[in-house]
PDB file of C-alpha atoms in Angstrom:
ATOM      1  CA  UNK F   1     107.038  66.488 103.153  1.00 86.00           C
ATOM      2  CA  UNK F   2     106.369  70.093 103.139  1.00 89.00           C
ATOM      3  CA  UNK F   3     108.966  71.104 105.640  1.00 93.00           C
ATOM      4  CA  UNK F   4     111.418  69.000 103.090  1.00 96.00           C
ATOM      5  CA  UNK F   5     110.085  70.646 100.199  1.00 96.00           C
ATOM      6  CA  UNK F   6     110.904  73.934 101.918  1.00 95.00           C
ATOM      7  CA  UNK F   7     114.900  72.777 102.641  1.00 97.00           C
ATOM      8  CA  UNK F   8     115.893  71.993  99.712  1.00 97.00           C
ATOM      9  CA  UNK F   9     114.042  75.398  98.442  1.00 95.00           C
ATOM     10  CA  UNK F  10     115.903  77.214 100.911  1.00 95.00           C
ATOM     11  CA  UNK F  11     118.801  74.958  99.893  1.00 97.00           C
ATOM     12  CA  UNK F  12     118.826  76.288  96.216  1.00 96.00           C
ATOM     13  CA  UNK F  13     118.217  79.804  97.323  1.00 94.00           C
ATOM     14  CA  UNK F  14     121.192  79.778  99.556  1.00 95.00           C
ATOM     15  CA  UNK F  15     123.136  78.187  96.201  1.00 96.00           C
ATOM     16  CA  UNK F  16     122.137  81.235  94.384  1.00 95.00           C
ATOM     17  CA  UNK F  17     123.663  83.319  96.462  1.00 94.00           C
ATOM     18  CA  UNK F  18     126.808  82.159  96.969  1.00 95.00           C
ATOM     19  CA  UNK F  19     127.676  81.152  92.959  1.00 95.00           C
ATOM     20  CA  UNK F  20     126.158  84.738  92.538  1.00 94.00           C
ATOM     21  CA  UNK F  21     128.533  86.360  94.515  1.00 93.00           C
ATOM     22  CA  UNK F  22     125.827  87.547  96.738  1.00 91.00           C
ATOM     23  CA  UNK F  23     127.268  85.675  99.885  1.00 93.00           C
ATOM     24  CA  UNK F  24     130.806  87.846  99.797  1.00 94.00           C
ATOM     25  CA  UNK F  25     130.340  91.342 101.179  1.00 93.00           C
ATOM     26  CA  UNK F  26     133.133  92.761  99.890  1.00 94.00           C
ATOM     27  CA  UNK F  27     131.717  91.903  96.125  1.00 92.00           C
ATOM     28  CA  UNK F  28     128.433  93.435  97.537  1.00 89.00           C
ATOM     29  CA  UNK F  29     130.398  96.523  98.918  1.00 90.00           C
ATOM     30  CA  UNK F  30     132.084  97.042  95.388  1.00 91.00           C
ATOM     31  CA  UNK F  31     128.509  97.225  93.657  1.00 88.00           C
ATOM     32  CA  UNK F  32     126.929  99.754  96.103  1.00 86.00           C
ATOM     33  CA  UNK F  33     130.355 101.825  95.765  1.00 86.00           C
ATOM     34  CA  UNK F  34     129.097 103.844  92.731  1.00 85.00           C
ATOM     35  CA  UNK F  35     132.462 106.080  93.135  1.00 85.00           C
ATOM     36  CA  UNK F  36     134.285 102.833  91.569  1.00 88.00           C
ATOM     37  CA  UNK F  37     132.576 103.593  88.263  1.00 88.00           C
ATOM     38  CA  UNK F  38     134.838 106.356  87.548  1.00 91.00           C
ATOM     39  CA  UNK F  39     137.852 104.386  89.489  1.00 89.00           C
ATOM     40  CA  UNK F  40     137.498 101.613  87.337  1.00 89.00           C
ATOM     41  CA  UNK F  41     137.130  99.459  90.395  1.00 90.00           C
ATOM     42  CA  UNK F  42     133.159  99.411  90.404  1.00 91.00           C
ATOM     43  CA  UNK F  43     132.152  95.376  89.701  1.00 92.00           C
ATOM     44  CA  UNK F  44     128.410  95.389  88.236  1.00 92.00           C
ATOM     45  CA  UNK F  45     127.824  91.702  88.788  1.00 93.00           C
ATOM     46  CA  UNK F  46     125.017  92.611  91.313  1.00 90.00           C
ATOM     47  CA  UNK F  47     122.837  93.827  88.856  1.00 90.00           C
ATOM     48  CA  UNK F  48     123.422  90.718  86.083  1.00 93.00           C
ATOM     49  CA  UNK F  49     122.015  88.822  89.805  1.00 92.00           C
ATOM     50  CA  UNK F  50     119.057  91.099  89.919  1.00 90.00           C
ATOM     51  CA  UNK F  51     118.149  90.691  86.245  1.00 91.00           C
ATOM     52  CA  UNK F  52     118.715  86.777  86.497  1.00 93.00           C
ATOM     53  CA  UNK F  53     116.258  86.367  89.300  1.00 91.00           C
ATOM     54  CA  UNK F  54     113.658  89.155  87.606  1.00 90.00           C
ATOM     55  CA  UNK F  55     113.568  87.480  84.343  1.00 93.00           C
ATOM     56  CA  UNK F  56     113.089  83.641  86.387  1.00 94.00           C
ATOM     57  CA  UNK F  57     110.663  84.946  88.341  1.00 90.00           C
ATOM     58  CA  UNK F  58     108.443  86.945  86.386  1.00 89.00           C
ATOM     59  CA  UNK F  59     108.118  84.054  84.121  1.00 94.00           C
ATOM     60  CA  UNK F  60     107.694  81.527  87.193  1.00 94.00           C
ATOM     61  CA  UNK F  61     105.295  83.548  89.288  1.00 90.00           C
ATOM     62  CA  UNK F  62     102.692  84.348  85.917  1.00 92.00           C
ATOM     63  CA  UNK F  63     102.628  80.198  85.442  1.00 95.00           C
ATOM     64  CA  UNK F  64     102.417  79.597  89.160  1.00 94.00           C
ATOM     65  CA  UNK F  65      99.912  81.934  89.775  1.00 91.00           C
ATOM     66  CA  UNK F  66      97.017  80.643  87.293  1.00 93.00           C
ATOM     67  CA  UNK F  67      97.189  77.316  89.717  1.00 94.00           C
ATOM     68  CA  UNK F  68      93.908  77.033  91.541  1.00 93.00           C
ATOM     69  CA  UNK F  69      96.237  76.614  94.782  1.00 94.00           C
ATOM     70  CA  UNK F  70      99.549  75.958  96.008  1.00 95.00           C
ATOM     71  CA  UNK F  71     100.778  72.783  96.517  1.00 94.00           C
ATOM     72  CA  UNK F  72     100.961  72.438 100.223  1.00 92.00           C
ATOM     73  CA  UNK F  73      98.586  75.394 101.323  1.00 91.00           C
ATOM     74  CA  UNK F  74      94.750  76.390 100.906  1.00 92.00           C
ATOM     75  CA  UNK F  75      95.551  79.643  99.267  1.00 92.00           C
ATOM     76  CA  UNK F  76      98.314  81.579  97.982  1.00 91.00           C
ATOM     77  CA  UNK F  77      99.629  84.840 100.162  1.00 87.00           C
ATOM     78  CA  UNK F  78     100.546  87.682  98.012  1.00 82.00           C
ATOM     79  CA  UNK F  79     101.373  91.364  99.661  1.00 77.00           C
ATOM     80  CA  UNK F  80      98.019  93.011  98.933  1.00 74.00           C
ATOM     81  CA  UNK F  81      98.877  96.683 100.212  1.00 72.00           C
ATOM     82  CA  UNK F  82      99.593  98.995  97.270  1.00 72.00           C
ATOM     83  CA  UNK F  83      99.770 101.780  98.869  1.00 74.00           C
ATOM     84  CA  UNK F  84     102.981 103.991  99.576  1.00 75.00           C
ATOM     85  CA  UNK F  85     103.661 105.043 103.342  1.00 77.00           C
ATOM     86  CA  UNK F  86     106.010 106.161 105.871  1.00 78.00           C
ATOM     87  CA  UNK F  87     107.321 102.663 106.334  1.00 78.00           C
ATOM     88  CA  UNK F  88     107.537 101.645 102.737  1.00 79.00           C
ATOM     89  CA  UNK F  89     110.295 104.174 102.496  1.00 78.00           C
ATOM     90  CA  UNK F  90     111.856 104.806 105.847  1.00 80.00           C
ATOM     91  CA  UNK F  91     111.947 100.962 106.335  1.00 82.00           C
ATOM     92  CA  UNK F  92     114.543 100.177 103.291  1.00 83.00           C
ATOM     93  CA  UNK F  93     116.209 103.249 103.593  1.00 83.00           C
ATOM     94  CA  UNK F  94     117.230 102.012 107.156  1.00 87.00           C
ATOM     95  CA  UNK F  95     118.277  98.957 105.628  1.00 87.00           C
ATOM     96  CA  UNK F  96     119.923 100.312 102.765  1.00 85.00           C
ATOM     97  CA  UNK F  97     122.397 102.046 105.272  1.00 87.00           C
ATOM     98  CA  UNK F  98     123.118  98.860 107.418  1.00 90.00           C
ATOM     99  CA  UNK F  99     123.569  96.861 104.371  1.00 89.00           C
ATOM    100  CA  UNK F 100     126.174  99.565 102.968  1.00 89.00           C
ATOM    101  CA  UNK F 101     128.172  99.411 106.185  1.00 91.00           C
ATOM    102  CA  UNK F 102     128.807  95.566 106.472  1.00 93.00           C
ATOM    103  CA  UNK F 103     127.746  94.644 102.505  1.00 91.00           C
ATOM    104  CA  UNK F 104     125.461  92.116 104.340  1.00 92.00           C
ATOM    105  CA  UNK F 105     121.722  91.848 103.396  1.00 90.00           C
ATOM    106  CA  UNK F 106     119.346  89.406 105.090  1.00 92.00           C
ATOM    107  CA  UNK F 107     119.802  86.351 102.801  1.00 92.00           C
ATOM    108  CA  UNK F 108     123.448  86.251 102.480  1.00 93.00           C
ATOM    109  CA  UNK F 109     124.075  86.907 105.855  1.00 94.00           C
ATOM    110  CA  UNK F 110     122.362  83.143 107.086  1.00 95.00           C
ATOM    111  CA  UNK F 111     123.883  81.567 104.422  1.00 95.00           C
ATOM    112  CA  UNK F 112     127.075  83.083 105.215  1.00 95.00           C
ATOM    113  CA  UNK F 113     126.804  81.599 108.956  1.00 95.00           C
ATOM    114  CA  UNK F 114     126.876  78.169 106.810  1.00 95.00           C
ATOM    115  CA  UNK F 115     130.441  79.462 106.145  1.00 94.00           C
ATOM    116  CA  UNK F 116     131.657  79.463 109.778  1.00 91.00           C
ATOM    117  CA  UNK F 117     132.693  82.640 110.217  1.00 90.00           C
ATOM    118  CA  UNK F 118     132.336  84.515 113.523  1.00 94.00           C
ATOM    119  CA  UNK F 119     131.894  88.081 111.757  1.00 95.00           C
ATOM    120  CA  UNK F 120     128.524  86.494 110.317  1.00 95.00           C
ATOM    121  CA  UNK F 121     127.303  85.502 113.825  1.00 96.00           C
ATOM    122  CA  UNK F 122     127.842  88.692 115.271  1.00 97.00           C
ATOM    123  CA  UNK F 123     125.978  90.179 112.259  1.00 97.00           C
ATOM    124  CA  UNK F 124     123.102  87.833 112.043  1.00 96.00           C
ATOM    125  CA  UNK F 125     122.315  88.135 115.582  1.00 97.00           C
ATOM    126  CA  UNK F 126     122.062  92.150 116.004  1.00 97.00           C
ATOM    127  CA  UNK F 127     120.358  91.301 112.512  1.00 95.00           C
ATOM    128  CA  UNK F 128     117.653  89.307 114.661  1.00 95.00           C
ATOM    129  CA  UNK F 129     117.560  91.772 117.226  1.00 96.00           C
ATOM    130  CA  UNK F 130     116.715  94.417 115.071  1.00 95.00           C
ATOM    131  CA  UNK F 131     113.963  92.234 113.105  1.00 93.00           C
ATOM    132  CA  UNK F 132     112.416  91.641 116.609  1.00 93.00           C
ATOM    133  CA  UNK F 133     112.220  95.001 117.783  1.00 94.00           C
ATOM    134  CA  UNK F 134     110.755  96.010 114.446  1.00 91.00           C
ATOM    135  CA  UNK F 135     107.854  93.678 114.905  1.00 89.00           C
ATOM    136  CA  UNK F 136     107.415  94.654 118.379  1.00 89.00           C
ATOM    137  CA  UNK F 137     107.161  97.954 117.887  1.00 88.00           C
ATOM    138  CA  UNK F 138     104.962  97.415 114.267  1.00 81.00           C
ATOM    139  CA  UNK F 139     102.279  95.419 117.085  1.00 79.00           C
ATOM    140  CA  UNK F 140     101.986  97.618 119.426  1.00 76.00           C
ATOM    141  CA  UNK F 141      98.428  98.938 119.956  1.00 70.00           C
ATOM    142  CA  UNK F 142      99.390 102.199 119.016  1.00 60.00           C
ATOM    143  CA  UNK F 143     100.752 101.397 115.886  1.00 55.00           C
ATOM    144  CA  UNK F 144      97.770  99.353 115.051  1.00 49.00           C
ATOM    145  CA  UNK F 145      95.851 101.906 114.457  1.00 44.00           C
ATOM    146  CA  UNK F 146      98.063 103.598 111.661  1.00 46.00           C
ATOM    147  CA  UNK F 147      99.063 100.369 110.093  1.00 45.00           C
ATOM    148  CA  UNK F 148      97.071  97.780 109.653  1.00 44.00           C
ATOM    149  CA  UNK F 149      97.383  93.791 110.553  1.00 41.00           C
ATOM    150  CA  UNK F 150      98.757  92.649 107.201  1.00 45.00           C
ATOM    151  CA  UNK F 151     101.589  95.726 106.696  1.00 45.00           C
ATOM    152  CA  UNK F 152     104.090  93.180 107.619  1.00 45.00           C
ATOM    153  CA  UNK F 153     103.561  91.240 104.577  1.00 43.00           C
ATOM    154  CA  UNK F 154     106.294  90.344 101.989  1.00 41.00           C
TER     155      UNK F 154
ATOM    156  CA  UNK S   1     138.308  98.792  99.512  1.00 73.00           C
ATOM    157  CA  UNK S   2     138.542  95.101  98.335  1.00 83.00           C
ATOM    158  CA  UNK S   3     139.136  94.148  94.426  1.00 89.00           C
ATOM    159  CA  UNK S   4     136.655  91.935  93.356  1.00 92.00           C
ATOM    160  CA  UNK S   5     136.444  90.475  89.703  1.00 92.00           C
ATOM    161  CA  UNK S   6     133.175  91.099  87.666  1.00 94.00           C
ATOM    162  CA  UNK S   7     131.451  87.650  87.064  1.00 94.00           C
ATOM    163  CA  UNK S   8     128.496  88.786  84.847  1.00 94.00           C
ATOM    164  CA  UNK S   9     127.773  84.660  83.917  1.00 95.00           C
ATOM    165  CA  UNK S  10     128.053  83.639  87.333  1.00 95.00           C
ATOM    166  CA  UNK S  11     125.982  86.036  89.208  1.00 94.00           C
ATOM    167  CA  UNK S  12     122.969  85.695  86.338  1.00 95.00           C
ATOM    168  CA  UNK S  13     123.218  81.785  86.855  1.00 96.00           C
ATOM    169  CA  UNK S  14     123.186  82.504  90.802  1.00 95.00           C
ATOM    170  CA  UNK S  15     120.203  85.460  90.050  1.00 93.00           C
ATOM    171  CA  UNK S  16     118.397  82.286  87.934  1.00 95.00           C
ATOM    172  CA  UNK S  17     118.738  79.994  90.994  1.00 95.00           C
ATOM    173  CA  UNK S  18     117.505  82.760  93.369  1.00 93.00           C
ATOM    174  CA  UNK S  19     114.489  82.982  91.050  1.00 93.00           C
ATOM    175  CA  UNK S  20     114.011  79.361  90.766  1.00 94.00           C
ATOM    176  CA  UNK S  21     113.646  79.231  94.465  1.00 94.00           C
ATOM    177  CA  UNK S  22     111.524  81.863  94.910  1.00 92.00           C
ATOM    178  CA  UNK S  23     108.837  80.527  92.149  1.00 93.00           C
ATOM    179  CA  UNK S  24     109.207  77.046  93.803  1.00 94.00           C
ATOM    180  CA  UNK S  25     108.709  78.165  97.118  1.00 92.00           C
ATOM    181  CA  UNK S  26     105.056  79.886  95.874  1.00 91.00           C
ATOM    182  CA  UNK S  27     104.159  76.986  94.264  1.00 94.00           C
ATOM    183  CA  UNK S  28     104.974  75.002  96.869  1.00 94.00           C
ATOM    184  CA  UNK S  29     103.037  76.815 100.290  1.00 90.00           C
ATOM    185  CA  UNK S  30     102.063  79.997  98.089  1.00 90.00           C
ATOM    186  CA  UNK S  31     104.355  82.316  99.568  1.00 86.00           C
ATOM    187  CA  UNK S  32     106.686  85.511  99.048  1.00 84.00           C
ATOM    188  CA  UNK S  33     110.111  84.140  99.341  1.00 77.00           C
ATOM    189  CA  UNK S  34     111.159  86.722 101.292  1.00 83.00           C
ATOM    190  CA  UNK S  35     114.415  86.149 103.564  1.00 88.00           C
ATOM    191  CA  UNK S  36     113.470  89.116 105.641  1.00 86.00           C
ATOM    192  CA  UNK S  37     109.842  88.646 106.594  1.00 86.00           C
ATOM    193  CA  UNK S  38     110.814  84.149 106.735  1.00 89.00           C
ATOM    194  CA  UNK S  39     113.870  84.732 109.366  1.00 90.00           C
ATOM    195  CA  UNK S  40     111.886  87.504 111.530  1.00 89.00           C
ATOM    196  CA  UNK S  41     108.811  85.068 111.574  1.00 89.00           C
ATOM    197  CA  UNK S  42     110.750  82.686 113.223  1.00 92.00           C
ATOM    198  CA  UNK S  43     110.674  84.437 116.814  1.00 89.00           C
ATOM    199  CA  UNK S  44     106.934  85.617 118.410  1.00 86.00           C
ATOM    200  CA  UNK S  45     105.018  87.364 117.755  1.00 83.00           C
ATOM    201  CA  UNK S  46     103.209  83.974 115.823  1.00 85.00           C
ATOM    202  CA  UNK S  47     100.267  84.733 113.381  1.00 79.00           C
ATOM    203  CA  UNK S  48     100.269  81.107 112.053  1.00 80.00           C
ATOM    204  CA  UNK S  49     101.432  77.854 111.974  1.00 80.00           C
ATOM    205  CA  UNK S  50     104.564  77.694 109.413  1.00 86.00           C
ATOM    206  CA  UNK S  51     107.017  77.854 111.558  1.00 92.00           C
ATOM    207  CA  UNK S  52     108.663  74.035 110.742  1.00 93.00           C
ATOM    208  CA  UNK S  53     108.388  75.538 106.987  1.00 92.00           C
ATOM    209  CA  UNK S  54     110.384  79.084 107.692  1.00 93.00           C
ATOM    210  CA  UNK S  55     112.886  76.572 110.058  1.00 95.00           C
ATOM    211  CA  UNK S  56     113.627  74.876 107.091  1.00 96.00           C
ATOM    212  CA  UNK S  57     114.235  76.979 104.858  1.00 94.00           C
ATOM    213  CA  UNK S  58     116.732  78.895 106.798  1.00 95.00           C
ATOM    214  CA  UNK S  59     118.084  75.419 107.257  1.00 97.00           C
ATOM    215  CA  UNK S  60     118.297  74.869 103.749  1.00 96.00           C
ATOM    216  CA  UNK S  61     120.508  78.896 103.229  1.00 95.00           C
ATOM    217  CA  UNK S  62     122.539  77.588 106.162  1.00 96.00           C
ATOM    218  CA  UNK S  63     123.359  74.071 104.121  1.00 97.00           C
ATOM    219  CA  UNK S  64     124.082  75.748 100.988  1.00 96.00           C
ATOM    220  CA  UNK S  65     127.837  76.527 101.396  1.00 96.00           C
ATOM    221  CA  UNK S  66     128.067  73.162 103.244  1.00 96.00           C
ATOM    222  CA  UNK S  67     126.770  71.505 100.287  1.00 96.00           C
ATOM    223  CA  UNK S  68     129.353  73.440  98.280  1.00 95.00           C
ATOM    224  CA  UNK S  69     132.340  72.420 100.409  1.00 95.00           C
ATOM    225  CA  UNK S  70     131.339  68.511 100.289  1.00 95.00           C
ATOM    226  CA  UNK S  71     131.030  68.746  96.262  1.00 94.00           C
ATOM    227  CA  UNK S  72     133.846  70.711  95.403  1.00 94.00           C
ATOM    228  CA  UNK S  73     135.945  70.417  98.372  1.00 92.00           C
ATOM    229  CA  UNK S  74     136.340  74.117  98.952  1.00 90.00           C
ATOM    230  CA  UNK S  75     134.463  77.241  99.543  1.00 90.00           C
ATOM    231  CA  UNK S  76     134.007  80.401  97.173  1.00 90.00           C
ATOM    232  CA  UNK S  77     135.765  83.828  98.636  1.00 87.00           C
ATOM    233  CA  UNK S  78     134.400  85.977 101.503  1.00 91.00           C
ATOM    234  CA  UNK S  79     135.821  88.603 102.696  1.00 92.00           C
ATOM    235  CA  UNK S  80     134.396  90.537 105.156  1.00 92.00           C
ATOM    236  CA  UNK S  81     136.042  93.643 106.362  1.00 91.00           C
ATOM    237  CA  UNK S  82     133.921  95.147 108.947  1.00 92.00           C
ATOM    238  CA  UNK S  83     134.681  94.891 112.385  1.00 93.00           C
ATOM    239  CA  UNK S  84     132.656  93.653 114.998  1.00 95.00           C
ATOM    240  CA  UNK S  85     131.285  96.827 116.072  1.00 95.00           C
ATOM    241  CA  UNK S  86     130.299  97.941 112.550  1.00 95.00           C
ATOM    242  CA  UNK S  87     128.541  94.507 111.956  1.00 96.00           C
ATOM    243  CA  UNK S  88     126.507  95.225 115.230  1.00 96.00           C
ATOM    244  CA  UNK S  89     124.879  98.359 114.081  1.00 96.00           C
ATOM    245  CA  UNK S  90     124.652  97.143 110.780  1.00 94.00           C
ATOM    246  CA  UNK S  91     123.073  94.288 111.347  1.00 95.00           C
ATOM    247  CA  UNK S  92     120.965  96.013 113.797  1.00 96.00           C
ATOM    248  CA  UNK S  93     119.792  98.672 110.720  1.00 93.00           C
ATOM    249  CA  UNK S  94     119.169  96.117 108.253  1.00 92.00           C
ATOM    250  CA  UNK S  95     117.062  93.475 110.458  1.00 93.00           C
ATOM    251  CA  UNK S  96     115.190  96.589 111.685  1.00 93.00           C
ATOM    252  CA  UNK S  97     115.258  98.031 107.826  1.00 89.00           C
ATOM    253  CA  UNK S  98     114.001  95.073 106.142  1.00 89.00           C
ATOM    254  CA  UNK S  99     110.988  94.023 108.940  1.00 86.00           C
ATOM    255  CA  UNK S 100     109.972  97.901 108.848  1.00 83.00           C
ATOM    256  CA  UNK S 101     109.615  98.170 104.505  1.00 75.00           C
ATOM    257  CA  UNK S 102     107.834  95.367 104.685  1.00 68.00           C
ATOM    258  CA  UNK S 103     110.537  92.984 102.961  1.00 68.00           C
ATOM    259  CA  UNK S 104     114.588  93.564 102.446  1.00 71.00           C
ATOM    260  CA  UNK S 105     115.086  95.963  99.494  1.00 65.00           C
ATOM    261  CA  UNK S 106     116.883  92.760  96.956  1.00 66.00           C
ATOM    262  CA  UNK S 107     113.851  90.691  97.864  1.00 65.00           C
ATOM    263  CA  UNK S 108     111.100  93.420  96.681  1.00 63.00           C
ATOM    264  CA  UNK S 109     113.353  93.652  93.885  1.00 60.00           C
ATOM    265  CA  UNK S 110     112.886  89.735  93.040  1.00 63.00           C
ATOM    266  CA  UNK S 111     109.266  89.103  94.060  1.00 58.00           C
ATOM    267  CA  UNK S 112     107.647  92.543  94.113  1.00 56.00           C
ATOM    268  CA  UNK S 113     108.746  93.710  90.929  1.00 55.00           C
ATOM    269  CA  UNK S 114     108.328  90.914  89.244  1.00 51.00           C
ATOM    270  CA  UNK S 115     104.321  91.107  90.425  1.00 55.00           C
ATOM    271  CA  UNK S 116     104.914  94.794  89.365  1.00 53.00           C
ATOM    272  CA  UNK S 117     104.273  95.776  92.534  1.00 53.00           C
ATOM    273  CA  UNK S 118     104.348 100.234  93.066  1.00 49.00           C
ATOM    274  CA  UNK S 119     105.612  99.562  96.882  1.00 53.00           C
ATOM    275  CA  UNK S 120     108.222  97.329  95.655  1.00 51.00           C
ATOM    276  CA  UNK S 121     109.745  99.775  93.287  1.00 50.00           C
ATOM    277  CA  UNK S 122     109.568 102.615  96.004  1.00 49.00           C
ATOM    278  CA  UNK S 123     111.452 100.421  98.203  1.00 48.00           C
TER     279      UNK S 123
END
């Protein structure tokens, strides 16, 4: 039931994304493009897709979050690190620069395989690699010691 | 440079969905709705036992534009104009990028700012 529950989440996610506009890198490509703004070629939708999910969320999360538990779990698992490191900012500046070159981001990029197109093979799996290597090197001993167990949260 | 059209209706109805799922998915197993940290769970190292869960739900992002296609009989546009190379090493950055912040940068926008979360709005 749970693993059901979590398709057809995944299911409307993946929707989302693809009446959003989220799922076509070239719309993606066009928002990050902040020289369009004076071109008159710069298409804002991303942030209207931002401020949609905010808005849902916020609400959703502050009604969610006074249940005693979730549904289908003991407890619920929220990021508890607040604190601002080398990771927090090297980490999504990395990404930022992948997801400028190809306009793909994590989420659109699987749904995109959904699509059939080979381009979003070839992305998702050096997208894999690169998650895998991340995590490797995040558990090695070494790095253990400067970040803790639970960094990898979110 | 490809022309897109601006679809400020659309792409808040999409955002809404996005949002929908990710408040479902925490009331369902109490969990960040993170595509990053869900797809790079699915290979080891394994810290606990949700991998059907994650399986699914990637499942479910794959489905989507299937699900489109079987209702209205066609598919939305995407164009993608990087070449195979560039997608290599981009992909490469942004699974690396997303794992190493602790989340992909659109998804700390979703969940972490909405929690008002000071890492979220760094990243």
């Amino acid at each position: 039931m749970a693993v059901l529950v979590q398709f057809a989440i995944g299911l409307i996610f993946g929707l989302g994304l693809i009446v959003s506009g989220m799922s076509n890198p070239a719309k993606v490509l066009n928002f990050l493009d902040l020289g369009g703004i004076p071109a008159g070629t710069w298409d804002a939708s991303l942030a209207f897709v931002m401020a949609g999910a905010v808005a849902v969320t916020f609400i959703g999360f502050n009604r969610v979050l006074k249940r005693a538990r979730p549904v289908f779990a003991e407890r619920f698992y929220l990021p508890t690190r607040g604190d601002i490191d080398v990771r927090i900012i090297a980490g999504p500046a990395i990404f930022g620069i992948g997801w400028g070159l190809a306009g793909f981001c994590p989420g659109p990029a699987l749904t995109a395989l959904g699509f059939g197109s080979v381009s979003a093979v070839i992305f998702a799996a050096a997208m894999f690699v690169g998650m895998v290597l991340a995590r490797f090197i995040a558990h090695l001993p070494s790095a253990r010691v400067v970040a803790s167990a639970d960094s990898l949260e979110t | 440079m490809i022309a897109t059209p601006f679809t400020p209706m659309a792409s808040l109805l999409g955002g809404a969905l996005i949002g929908v799922s990710a408040v479902l998915l925490m009331w369902a197993n109490g969990r960040i709705a993170g595509v990053s940290g869900i797809a790079a769970r699915l290979f080891p190292p394994y810290e606990d036992g949700e991998f059907a869960g994650r399986l699914a739900f990637v499942a479910g992002l794959v489905a989507a534009p299937v699900l489109i296609l079987l209702v209205t009989g066609r598919l939305p546009a995407q164009t993608i104009a990087a070449g195979p190379t560039v997608l290599i090493v981009a992909g490469l950055l942004t699974g690396f990028g997303s794992v190493w912040g602790s989340g992909c940068t659109s998804g700390h926008g979703v969940c972490g700012l909405s929690r008002l979360s000071a890492r979220s709005l760094v990243a």
